[in-house]
Coordinates of C-alpha atoms and ligand atoms in Angstrom, one line a residue:
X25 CA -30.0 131.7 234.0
X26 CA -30.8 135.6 234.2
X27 CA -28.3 137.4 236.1
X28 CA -30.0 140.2 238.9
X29 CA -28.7 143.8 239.2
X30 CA -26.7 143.2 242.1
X31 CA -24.9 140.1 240.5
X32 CA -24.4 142.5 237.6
X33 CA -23.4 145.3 240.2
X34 CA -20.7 142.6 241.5
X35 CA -19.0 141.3 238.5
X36 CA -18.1 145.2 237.6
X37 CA -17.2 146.1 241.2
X38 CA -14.6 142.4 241.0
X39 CA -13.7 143.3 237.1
X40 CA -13.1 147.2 237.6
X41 CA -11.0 146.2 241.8
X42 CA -8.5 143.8 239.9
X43 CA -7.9 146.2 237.0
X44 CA -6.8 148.5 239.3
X45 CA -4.7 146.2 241.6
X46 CA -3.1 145.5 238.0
X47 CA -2.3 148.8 237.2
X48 CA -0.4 149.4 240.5
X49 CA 1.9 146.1 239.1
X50 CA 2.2 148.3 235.7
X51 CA 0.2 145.5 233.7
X52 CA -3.9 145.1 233.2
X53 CA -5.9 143.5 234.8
X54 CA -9.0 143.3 232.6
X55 CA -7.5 140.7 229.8
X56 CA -10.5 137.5 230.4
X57 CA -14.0 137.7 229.8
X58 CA -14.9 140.4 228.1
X59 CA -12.4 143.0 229.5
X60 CA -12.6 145.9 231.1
X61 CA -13.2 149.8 229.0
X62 CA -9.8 149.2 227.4
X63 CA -6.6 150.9 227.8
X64 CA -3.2 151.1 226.6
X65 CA -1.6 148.4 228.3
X66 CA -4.6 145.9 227.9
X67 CA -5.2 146.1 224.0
X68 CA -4.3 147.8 220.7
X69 CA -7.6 149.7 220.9
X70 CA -5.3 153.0 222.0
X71 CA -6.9 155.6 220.4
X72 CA -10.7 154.7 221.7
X73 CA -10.1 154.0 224.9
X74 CA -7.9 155.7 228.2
X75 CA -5.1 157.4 228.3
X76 CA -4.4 158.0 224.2
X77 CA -7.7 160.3 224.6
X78 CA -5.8 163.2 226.5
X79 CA -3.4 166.0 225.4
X80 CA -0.2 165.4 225.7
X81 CA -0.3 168.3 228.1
X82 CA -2.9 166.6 230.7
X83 CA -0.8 163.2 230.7
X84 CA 2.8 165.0 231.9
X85 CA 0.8 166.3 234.7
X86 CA -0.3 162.6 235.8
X87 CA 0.8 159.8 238.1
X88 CA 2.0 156.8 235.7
X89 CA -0.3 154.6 237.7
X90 CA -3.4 157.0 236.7
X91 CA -2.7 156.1 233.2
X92 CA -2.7 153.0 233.5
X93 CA -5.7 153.1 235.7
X94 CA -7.2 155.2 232.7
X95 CA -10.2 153.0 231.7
X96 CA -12.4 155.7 230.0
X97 CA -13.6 156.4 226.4
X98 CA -12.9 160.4 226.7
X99 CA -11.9 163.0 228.1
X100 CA -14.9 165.0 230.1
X101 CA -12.1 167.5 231.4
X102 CA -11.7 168.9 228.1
X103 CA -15.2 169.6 227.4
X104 CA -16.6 170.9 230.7
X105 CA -14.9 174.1 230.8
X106 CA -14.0 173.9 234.3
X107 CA -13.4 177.6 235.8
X108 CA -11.5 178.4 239.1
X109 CA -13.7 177.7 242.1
X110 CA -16.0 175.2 240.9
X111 CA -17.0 172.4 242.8
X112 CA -16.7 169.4 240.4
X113 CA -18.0 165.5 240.6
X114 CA -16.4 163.0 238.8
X115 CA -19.0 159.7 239.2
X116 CA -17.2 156.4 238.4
X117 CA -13.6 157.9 239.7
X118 CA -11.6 154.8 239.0
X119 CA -7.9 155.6 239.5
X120 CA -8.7 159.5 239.9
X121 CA -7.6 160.9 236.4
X122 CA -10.0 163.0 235.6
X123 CA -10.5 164.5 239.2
X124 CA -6.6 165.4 239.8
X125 CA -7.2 167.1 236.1
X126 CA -10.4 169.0 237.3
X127 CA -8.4 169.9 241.1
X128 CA -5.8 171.4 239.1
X129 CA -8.1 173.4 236.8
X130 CA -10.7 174.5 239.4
X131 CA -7.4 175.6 241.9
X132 CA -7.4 175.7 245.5
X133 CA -10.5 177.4 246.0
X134 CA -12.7 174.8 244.3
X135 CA -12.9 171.0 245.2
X136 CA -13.0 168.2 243.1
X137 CA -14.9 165.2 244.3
X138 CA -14.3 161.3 242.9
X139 CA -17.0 158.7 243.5
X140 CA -16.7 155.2 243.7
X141 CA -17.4 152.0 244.6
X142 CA -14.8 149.7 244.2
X143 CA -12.2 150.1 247.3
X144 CA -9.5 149.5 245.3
X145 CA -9.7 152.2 242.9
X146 CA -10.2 154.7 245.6
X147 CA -7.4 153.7 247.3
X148 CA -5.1 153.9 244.0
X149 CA -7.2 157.1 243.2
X150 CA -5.8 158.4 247.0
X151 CA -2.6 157.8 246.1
X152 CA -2.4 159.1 242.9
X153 CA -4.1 162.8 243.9
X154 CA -0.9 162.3 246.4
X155 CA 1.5 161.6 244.0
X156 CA 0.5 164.8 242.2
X157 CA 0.6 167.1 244.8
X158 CA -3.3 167.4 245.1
X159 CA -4.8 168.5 248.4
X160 CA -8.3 169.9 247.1
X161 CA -9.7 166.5 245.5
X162 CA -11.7 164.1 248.1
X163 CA -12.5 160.3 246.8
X164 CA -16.2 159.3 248.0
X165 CA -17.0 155.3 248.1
X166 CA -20.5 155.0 247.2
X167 CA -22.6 154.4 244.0
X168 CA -23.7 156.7 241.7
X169 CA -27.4 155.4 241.2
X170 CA -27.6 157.4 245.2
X171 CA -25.0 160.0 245.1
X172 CA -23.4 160.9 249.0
X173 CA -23.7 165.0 248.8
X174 CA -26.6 167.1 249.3
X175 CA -29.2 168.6 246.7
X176 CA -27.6 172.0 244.0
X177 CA -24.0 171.1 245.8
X178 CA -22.1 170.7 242.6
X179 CA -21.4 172.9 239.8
X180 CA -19.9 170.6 236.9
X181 CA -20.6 167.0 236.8
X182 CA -18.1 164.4 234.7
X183 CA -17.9 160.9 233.8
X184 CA -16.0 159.1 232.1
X185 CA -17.4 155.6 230.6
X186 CA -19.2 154.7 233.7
X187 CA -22.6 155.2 233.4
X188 CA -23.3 152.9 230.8
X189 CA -21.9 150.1 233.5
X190 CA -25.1 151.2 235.9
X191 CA -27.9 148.6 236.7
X192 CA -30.1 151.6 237.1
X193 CA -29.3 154.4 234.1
X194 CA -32.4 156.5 235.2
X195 CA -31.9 157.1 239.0
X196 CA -28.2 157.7 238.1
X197 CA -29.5 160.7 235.7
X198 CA -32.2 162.0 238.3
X199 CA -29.0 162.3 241.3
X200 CA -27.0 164.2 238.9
X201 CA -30.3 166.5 238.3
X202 CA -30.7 166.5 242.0
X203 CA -26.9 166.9 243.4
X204 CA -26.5 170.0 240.3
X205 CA -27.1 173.4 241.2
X206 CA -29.1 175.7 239.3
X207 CA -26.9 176.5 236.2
X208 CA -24.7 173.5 236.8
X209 CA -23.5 171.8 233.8
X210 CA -23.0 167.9 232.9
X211 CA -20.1 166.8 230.7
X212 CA -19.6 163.3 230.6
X213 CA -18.0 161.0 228.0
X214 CA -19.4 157.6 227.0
X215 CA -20.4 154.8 225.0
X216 CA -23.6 155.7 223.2
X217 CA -25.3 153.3 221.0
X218 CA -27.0 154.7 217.5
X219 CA -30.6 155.0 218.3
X220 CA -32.0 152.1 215.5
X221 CA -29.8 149.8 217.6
X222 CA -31.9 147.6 219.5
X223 CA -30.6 146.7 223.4
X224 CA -30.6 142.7 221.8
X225 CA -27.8 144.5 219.0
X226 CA -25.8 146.3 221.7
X227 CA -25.6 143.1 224.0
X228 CA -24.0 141.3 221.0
X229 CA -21.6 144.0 220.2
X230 CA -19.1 142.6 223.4
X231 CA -19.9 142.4 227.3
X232 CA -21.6 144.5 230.3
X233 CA -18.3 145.0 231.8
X234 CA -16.4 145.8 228.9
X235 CA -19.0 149.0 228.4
X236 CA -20.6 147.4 225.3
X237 CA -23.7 145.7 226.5
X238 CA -25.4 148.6 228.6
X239 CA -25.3 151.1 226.7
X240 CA -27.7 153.8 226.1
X241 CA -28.8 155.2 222.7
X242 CA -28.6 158.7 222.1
X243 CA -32.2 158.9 221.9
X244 CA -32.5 157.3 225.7
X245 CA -29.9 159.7 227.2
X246 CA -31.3 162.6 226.0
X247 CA -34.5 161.9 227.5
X248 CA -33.5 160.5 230.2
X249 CA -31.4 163.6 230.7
X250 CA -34.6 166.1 230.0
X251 CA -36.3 163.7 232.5
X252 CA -34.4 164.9 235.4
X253 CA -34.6 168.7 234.8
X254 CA -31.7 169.1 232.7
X255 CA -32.0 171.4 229.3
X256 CA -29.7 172.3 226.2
X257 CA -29.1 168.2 225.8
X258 CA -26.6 167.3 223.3
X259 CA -25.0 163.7 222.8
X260 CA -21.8 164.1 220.1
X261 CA -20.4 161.4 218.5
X262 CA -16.5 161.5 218.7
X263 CA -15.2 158.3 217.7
X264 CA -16.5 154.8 216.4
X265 CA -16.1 151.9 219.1
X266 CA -18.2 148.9 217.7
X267 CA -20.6 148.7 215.0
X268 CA -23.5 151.4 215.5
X269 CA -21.6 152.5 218.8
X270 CA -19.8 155.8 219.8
X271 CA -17.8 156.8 222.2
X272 CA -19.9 160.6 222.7
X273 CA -19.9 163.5 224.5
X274 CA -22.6 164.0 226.8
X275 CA -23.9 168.1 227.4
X276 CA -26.7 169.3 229.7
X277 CA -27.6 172.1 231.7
X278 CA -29.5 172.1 235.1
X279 CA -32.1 174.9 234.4
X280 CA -31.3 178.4 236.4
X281 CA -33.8 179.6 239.0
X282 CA -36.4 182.1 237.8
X283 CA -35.0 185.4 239.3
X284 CA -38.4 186.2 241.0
X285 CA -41.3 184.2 242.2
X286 CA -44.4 185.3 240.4
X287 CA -46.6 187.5 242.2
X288 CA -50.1 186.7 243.4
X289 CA -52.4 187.6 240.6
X290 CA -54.2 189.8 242.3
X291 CA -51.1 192.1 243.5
X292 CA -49.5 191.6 239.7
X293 CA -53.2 192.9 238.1
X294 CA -52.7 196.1 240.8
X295 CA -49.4 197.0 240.2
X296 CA -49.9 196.5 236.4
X297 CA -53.4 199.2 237.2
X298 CA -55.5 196.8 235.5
X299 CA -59.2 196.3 235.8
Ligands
SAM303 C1 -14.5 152.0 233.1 S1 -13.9 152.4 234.7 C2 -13.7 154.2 234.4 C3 -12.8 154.8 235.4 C4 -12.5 156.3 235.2 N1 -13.7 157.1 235.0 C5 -11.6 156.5 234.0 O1 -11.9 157.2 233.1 O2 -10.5 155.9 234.1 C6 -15.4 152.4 235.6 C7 -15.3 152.8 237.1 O3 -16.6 153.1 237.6 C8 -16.8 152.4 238.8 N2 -18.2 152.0 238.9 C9 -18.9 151.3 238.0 N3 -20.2 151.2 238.3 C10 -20.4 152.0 239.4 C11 -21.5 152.4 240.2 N4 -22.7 151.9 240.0 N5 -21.3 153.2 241.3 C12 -20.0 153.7 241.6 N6 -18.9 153.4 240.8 C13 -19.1 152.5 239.8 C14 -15.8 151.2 238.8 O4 -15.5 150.8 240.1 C15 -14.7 151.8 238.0 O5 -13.7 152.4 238.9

């Protein structure tokens, strides 16, 4: 029986709503079929997965229940270079650890926004950005194939090990070209398959909700990247996950405005006291 893309859509909605339910209890939530991303308190995997990817730093600043609400495979905070003022977008929020890390860094005159779909990891994200003391990060419920804000309304983009969980990679990489402004910059961390491994070889490497299954290759984000607008595309390969899959850091760069409309030709051959 083939599952459809909303069936898929459910099982990680139910998988990702009782891991965080779970962490609130201190415990996991993602231990049958096929897990969850992993994290500390659901399997030895520590140093590829949540929490043990951060600085020592980042976590003192945390919530205890964001860490153990940490499903990710990075740590897009550390690579986006987020300056005071920014607005930032965190898709796939989960328990909100990357966006109270990006309120803090972009300060009270920038806004970090955390998108979701799952109702119980915004409402453990909501408390969390409380428990920290965070009054300039907003949680969103919505999915990130059809992002809630308007067109160039966000200047950095994160993720964190969410994308390759979409039922529809392509429109999710043409809403963050649409949502970035001109000059806005993508850094999200993922799963990222090698590119000589076929989508058969990544579905047998562990499940869809575990962040195995649907992942891209390199090759497919990069163009799928350059497809919505985006340029200076890099996928990095940080650390080894499964056999011929990384977790990776994502780069891009939505392309800046010309300065200047070109003039009409015949204006531009006047000026220039041609012919
Ligand atoms: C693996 S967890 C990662 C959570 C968080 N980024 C972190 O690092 O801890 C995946 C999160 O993405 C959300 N998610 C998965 N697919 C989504 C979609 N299509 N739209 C919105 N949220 C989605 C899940 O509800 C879950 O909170």
């Amino acid at each position: 029986m083939t599952t459809t893309a909303d069936e898929l859509r459910e099982q990680v909605r139910r998988r990702y709503a009782e891991a965080a339910v779970a962490a609130e209890l201190g415990g996991c939530g993602c231990t049958d079929d096929g897990g969850c991303c992993g994290n500390v308190a659901c399997d030895g995997e520590a140093a590829s997965f949540g929490a043990a990817l951060y600085e020592d730093e980042q976590l003192g600043e945390l919530p205890e229940a964001a860490l153990l609400a940490s499903l990710g495979c990075g740590n897009p905070t550390a690579v986006a270079e987020l300056r005071e003022g920014e607005t930032v977008l965190d898709l796939g929020s989960g328990g909100g650890i990357d966006v109270i890390l990006s309120a803090k860094r972009v300060g009270p005159t920038g806004v970090a926004y955390g998108l979701d779909m799952t109702d119980e990891m915004l409402a453990l994200a909501q408390r969390n950005a409380r428990e920290a003391g965070i009054a300039n990060a907003h949680f969103l419920k919505g999915v990130i194939e059809q992002i809630p804000l308007p067109a160039s309304s966000v200047d950095v983009v994160i993720s964190n090990c969410v994308i390759n969980l979409s039922v529809d990679k392509s429109a999710v990489l043409a809403e963050i070209g649409r949502v970035l402004k001109p000059g806005g910059r993508v850094g999200i961390s993922d799963v990222v398959a090698e590119n000589d491994l076929a989508p058969e070889d990544r579905a047998q490497r562990g499940s869809y909700v575990g962040c195995i299954a649907g992942v891209l290759s390199a090759g497919e984000y990069e163009a799928g990247l350059e497809a919505a607008g985006l340029e200076d595309v890099s996928v990095e390969f940080t650390h080894q996950v499964a056999d011929g899959m990384h977790g990776a850091i994502v780069k891009a760069t939505k392309a800046r405005e010309s300065a200047r409309a070109p003039l009409p030709l015949a204006r531009s051959a006047a000026t220039a006291g041609c012919c």
